Tab-separated table of C-alpha atoms in Angstrom:
chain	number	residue	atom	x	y	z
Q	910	UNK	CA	1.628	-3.280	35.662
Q	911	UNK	CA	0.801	0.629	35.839
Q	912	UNK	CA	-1.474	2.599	33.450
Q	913	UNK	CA	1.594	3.927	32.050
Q	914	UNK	CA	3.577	0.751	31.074
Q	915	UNK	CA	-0.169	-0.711	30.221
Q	916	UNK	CA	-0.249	2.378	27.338
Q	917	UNK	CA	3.093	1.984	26.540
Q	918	UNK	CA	2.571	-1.861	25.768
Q	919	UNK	CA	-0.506	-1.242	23.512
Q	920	UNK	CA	1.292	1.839	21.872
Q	921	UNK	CA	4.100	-0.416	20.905
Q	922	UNK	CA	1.772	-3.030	19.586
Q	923	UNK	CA	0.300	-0.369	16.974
Q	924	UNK	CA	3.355	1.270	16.479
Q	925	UNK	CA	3.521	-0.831	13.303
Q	926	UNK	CA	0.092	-0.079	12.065
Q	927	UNK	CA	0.439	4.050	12.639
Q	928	UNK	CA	3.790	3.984	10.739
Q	929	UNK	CA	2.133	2.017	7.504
Q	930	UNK	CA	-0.950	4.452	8.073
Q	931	UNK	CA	1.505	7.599	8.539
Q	932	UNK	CA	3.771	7.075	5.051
Q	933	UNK	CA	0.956	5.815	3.222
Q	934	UNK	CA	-0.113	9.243	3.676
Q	935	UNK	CA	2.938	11.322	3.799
Q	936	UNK	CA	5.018	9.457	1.660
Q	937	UNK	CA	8.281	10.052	3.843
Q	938	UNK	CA	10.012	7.340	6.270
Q	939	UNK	CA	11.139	10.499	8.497
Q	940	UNK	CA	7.870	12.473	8.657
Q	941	UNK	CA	5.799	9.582	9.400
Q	942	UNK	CA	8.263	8.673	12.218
Q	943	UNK	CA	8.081	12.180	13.633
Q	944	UNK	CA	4.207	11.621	13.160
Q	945	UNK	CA	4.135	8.436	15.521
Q	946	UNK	CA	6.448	9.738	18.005
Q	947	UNK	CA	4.590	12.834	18.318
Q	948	UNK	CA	1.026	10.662	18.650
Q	949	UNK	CA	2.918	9.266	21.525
Q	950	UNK	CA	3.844	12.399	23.165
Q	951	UNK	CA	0.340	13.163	23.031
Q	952	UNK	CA	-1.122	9.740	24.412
Q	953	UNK	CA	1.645	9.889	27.171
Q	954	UNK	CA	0.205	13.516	28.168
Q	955	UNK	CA	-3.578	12.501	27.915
Q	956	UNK	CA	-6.405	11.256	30.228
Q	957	UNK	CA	-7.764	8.167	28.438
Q	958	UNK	CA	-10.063	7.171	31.072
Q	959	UNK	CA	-12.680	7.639	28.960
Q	960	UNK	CA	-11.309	6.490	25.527
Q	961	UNK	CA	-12.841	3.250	24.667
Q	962	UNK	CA	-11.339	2.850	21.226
Q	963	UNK	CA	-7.876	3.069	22.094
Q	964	UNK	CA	-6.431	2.187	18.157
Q	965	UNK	CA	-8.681	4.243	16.864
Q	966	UNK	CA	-7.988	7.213	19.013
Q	967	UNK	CA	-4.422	6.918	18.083
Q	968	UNK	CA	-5.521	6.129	14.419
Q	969	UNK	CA	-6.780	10.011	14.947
Q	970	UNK	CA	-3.940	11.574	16.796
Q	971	UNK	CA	-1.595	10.132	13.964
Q	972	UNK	CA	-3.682	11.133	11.038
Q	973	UNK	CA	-3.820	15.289	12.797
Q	974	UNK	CA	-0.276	15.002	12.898
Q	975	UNK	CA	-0.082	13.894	9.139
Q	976	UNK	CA	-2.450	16.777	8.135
Q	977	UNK	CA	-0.545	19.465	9.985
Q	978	UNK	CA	2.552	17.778	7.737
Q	979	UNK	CA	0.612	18.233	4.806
Q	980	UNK	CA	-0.475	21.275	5.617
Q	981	UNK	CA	3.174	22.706	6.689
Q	982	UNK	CA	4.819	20.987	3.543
Q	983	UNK	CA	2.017	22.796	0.809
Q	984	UNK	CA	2.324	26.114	2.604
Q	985	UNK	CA	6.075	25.644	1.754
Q	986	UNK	CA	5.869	25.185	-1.791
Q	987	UNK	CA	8.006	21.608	-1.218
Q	988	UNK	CA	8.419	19.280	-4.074
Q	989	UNK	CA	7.058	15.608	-3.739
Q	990	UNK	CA	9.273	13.774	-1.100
Q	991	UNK	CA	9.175	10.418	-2.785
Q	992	UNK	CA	9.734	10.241	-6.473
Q	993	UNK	CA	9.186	7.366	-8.926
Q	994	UNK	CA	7.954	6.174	-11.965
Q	995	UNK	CA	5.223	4.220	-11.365
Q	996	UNK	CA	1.859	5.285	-12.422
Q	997	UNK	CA	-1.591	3.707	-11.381
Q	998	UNK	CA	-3.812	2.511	-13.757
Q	999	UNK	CA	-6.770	3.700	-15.519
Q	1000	UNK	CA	-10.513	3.043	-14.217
Q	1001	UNK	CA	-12.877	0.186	-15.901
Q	1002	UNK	CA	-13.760	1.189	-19.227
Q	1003	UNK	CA	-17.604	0.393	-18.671
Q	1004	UNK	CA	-17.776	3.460	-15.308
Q	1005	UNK	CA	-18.920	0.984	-13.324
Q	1006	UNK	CA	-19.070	2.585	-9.764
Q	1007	UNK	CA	-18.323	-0.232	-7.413
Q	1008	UNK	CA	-15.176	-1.278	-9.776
Q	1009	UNK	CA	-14.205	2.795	-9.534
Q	1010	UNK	CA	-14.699	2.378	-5.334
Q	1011	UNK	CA	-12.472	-0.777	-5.157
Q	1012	UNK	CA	-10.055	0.618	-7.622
Q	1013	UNK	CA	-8.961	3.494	-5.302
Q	1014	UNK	CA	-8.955	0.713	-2.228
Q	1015	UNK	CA	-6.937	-1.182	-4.380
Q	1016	UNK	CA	-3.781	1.152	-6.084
Q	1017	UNK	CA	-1.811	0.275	-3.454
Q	1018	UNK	CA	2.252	1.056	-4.315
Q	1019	UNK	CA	1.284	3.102	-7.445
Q	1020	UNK	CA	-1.024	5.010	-5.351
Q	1021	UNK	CA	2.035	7.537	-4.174
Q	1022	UNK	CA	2.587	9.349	-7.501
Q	1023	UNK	CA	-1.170	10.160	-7.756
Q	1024	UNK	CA	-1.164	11.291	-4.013
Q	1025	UNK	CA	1.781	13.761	-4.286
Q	1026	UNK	CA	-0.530	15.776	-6.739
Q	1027	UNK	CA	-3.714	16.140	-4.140
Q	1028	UNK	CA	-4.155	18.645	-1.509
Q	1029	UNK	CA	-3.369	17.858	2.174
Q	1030	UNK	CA	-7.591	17.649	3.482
Q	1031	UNK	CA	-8.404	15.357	-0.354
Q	1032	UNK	CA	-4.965	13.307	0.543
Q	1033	UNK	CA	-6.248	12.615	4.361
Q	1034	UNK	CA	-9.810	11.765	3.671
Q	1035	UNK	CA	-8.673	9.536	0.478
Q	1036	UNK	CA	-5.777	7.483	2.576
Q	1037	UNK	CA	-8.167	7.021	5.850
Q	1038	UNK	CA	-11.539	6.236	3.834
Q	1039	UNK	CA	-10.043	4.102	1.240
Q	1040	UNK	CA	-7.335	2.233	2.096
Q	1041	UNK	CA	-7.531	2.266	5.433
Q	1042	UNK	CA	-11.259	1.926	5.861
Q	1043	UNK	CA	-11.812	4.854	9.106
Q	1044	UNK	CA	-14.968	6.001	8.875
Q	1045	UNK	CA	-16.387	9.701	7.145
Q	1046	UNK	CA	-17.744	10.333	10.742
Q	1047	UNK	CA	-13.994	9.802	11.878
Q	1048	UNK	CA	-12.625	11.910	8.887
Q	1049	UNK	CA	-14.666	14.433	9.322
Q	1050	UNK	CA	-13.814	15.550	12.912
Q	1051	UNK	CA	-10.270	15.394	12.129
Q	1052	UNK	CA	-10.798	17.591	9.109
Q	1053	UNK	CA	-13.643	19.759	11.163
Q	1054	UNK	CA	-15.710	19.377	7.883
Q	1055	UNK	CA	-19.189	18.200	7.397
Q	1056	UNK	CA	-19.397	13.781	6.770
Q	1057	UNK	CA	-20.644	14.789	3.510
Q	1058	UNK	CA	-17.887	17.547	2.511
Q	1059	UNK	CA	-15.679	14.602	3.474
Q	1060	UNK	CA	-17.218	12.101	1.264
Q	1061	UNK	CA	-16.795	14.560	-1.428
Q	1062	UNK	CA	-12.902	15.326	-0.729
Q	1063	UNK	CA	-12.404	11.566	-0.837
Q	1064	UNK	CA	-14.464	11.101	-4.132
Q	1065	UNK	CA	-12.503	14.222	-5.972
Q	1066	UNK	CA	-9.214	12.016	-4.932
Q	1067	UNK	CA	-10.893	8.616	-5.997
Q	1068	UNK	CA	-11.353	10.783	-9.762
Q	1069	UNK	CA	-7.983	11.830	-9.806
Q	1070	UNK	CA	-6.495	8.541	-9.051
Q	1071	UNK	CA	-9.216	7.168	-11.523
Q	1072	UNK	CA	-7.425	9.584	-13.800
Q	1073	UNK	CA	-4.006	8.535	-14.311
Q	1074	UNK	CA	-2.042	7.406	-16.999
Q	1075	UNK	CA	-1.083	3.609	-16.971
Q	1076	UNK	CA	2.580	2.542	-17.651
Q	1077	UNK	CA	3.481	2.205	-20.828
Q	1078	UNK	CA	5.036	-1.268	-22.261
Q	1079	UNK	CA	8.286	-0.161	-22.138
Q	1080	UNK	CA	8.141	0.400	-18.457
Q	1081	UNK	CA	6.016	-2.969	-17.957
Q	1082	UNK	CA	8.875	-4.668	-19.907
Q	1083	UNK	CA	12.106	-2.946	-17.494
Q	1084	UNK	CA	9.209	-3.991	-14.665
Q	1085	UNK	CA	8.865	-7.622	-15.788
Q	1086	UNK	CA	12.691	-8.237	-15.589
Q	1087	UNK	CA	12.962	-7.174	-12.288
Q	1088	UNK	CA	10.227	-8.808	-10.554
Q	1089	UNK	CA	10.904	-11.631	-12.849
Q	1090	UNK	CA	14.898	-11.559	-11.077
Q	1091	UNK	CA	13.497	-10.895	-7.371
Q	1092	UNK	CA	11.109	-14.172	-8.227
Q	1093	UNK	CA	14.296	-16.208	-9.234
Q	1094	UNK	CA	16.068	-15.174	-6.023
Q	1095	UNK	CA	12.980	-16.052	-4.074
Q	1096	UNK	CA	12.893	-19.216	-5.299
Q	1097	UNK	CA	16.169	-20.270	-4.580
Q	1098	UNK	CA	16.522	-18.849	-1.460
Q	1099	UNK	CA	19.304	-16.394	-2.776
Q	1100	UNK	CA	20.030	-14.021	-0.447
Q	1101	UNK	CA	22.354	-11.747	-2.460
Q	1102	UNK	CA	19.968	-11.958	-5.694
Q	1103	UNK	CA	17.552	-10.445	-3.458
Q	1104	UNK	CA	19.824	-7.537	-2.261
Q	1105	UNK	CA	20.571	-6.952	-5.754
Q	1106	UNK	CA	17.459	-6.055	-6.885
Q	1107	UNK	CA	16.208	-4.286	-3.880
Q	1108	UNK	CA	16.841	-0.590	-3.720
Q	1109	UNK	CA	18.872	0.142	-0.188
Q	1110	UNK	CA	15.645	2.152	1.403
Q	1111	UNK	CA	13.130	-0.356	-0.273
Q	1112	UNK	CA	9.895	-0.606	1.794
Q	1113	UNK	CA	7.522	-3.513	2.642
Q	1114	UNK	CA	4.270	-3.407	3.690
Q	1115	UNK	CA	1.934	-5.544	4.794
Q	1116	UNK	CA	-1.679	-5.868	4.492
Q	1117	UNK	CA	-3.107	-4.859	7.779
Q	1118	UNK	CA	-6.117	-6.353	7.861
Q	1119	UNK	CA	-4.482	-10.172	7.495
Q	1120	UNK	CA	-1.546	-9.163	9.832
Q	1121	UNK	CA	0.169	-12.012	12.226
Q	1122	UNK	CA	0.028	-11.385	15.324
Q	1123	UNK	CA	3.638	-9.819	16.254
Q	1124	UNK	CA	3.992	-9.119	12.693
Q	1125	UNK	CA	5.455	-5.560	11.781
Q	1126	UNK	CA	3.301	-4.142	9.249
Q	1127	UNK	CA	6.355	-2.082	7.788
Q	1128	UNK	CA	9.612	-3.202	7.181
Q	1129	UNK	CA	12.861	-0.690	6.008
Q	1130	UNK	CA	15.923	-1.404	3.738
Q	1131	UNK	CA	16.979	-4.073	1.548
Q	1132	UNK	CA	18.162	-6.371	4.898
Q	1133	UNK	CA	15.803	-5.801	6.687
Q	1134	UNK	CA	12.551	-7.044	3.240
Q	1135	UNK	CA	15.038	-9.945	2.237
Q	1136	UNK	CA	16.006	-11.383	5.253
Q	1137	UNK	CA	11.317	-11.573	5.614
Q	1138	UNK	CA	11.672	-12.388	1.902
Q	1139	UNK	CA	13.345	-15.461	1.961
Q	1140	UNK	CA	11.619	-17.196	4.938
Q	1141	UNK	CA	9.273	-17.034	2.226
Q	1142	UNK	CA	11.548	-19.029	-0.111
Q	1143	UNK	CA	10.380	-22.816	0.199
Q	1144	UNK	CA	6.996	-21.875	-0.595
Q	1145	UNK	CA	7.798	-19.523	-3.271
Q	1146	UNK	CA	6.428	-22.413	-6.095
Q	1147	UNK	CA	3.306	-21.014	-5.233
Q	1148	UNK	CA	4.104	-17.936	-7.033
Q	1149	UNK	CA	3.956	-16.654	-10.451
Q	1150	UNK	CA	4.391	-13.149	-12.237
Q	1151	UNK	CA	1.146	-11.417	-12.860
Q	1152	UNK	CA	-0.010	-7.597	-13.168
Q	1153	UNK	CA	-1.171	-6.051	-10.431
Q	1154	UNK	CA	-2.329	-2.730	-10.230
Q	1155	UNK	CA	-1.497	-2.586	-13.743
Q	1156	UNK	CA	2.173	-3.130	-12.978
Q	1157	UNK	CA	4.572	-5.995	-12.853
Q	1158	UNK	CA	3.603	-8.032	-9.714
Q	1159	UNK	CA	3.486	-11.522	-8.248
Q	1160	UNK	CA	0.280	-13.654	-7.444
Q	1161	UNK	CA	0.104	-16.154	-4.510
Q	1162	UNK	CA	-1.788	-19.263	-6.070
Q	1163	UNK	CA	-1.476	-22.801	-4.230
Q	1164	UNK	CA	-3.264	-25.263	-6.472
Q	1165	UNK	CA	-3.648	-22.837	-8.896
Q	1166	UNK	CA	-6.383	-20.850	-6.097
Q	1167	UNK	CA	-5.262	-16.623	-5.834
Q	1168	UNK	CA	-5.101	-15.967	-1.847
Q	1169	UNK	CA	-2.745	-13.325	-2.147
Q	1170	UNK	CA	-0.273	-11.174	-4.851
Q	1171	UNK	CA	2.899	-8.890	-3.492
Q	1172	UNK	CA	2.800	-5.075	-5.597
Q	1173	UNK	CA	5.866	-3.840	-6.444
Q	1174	UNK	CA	6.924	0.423	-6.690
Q	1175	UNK	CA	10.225	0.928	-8.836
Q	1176	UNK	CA	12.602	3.488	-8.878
Q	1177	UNK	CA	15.772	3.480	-10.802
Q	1178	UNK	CA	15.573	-0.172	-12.092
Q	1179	UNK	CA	15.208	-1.847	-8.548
Q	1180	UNK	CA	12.384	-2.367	-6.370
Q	1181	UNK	CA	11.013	0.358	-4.189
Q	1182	UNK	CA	8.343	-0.865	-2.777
Q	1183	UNK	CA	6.616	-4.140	-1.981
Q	1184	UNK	CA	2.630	-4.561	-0.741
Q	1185	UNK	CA	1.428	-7.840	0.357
Q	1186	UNK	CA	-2.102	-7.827	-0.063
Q	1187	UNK	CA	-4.916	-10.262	0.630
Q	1188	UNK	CA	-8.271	-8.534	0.583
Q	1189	UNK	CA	-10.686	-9.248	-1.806
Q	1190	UNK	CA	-10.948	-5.822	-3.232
Q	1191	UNK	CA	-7.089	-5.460	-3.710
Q	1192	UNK	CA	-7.051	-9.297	-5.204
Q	1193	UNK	CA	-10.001	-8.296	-7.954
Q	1194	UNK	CA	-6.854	-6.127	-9.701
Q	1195	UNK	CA	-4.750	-8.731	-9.768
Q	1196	UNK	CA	-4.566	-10.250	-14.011
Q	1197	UNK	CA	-3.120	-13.816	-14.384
Q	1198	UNK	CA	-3.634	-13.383	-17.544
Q	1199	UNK	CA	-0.746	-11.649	-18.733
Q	1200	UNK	CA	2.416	-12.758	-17.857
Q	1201	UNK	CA	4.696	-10.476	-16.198
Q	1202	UNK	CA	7.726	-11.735	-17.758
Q	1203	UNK	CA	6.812	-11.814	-21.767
């Protein structure tokens, strides 16, 4: 094998990774293709000899790419590429700090709304830092900012996030009877339920850090999530409406045990947007209490 089809091979093998990274921060399908493909362009042109974190180099080229996006998109005055209803939720009452860190790790789908509203360099550091875990030292060079200016773009995001409004019950409610439909579907293994309450260009996302190997950590279009969806089906007993994020969602509990909950992103009364999450700090927002179909 040459150097080139060697690159090409471990390109191909994040591909999946830089998309979910590039929309999480654009917020566009199309851009954060463009985004990848260019980060290719560049690896195919470059002299990696000495590059000795090859995913996180590209985890860099992608994320430069992204900002000059950003960057191109504010200068243009463009309105938010993705809209939708959703809204994240409010911080802990009591301020506690650590519950304020994990909430901005944790917002997930409802994350996009708050992100259309913050500037390209806040946006970057916020996406990378938080939900992606790079680094300030990393941030930083790609911004060309100080590691502490960085921290503080990423903590003026984490307040506006913090900030948001929650959804009111009427929206919860509309939510409820959707997830509580996809669930149904799910559980019989009912293929056309599914499409029906999957919007055409619904995304799924997966959590990164618990990937398969060979598993695409982005998924596009209502075929493409239900066909993965119902492979899913003759375990779906294990799951059972909850809130997460503050919206409808569904937790993952065999023997009653939360490994895992799936947060949805509406938009016209079908689902935009699924996350599959497993990390502790997303699971900590997940609420069994309150049933996400009453």
């Amino acid at each position: 094998m040459t150097e080139a089809d060697w690159l090409a091979s471990r390109f191909e093998e994040q591909r999946p990774r830089l998309r979910a990274v590039a929309y999480r921060m654009l917020g566009s399908l199309a851009e954060a293709d463009d985004a990848v493909q260019n980060s290719w362009l560049r690896l195919s042109g470059a002299d990696t000899a000495d590059v000795q974190n090859l995913d996180g180099w590209l985890t860099t080229v992608v994320a430069r790419e992204c900002l000059k996006l950003l960057r191109g998109r504010r200068h243009r005055q463009e309105e938010p590429l993705d809209e939708t209803g959703a809204k994240a939720p409010t911080a802990d009452s009591r301020g506690d700090p650590e519950a304020a860190a994990l909430l901005a790790d944790a917002v997930g789908p409802a994350l996009m709304v708050v992100l259309d509203t913050l500037g390209p360099a806040e946006r970057l550091a916020f996406v990378l830092h938080d939900v992606f875990a790079v680094p300030f030292d990393d941030i930083a060079a790609i911004l060309e900012r100080s590691p502490a200016a960085t921290r503080q773009l990423a903590s003026r995001a984490r307040r506006r996030v913090r900030g948001a409004a929650p959804p009111s019950e009427v929206d919860l409610a509309r939510q409820r009877r959707v997830v509580g439909a996809f669930l149904a579907a799910l559980r019989e293994g009912d293929f056309e339920g599914l499409i029906a309450v999957l919007d055409p260009d619904v995304l799924f996302l997966e959590d990164t850090t618990g990937l398969r190997p060979g598993a695409a950590a982005l998924l596009h279009g209502s075929q493409a999530v239900a066909t993965h969806a119902v492979t899913f089906s003759p375990s779906a007993r294990f799951v059972e409406p909850a809130l997460v994020y503050g919206l409808a969602g569904l937790a993952i509990v065999p023997g009653g045990h939360l490994v895992g909950a799936l947060a949805f992103r509406f938009r016209d009364g079908k689902i935009a947007e699924i996350q599959a999450i497993s990390r502790a700090s997303d699971l900590r927002y997940v609420d069994l209490a309150r049933p996400a179909d009453g």
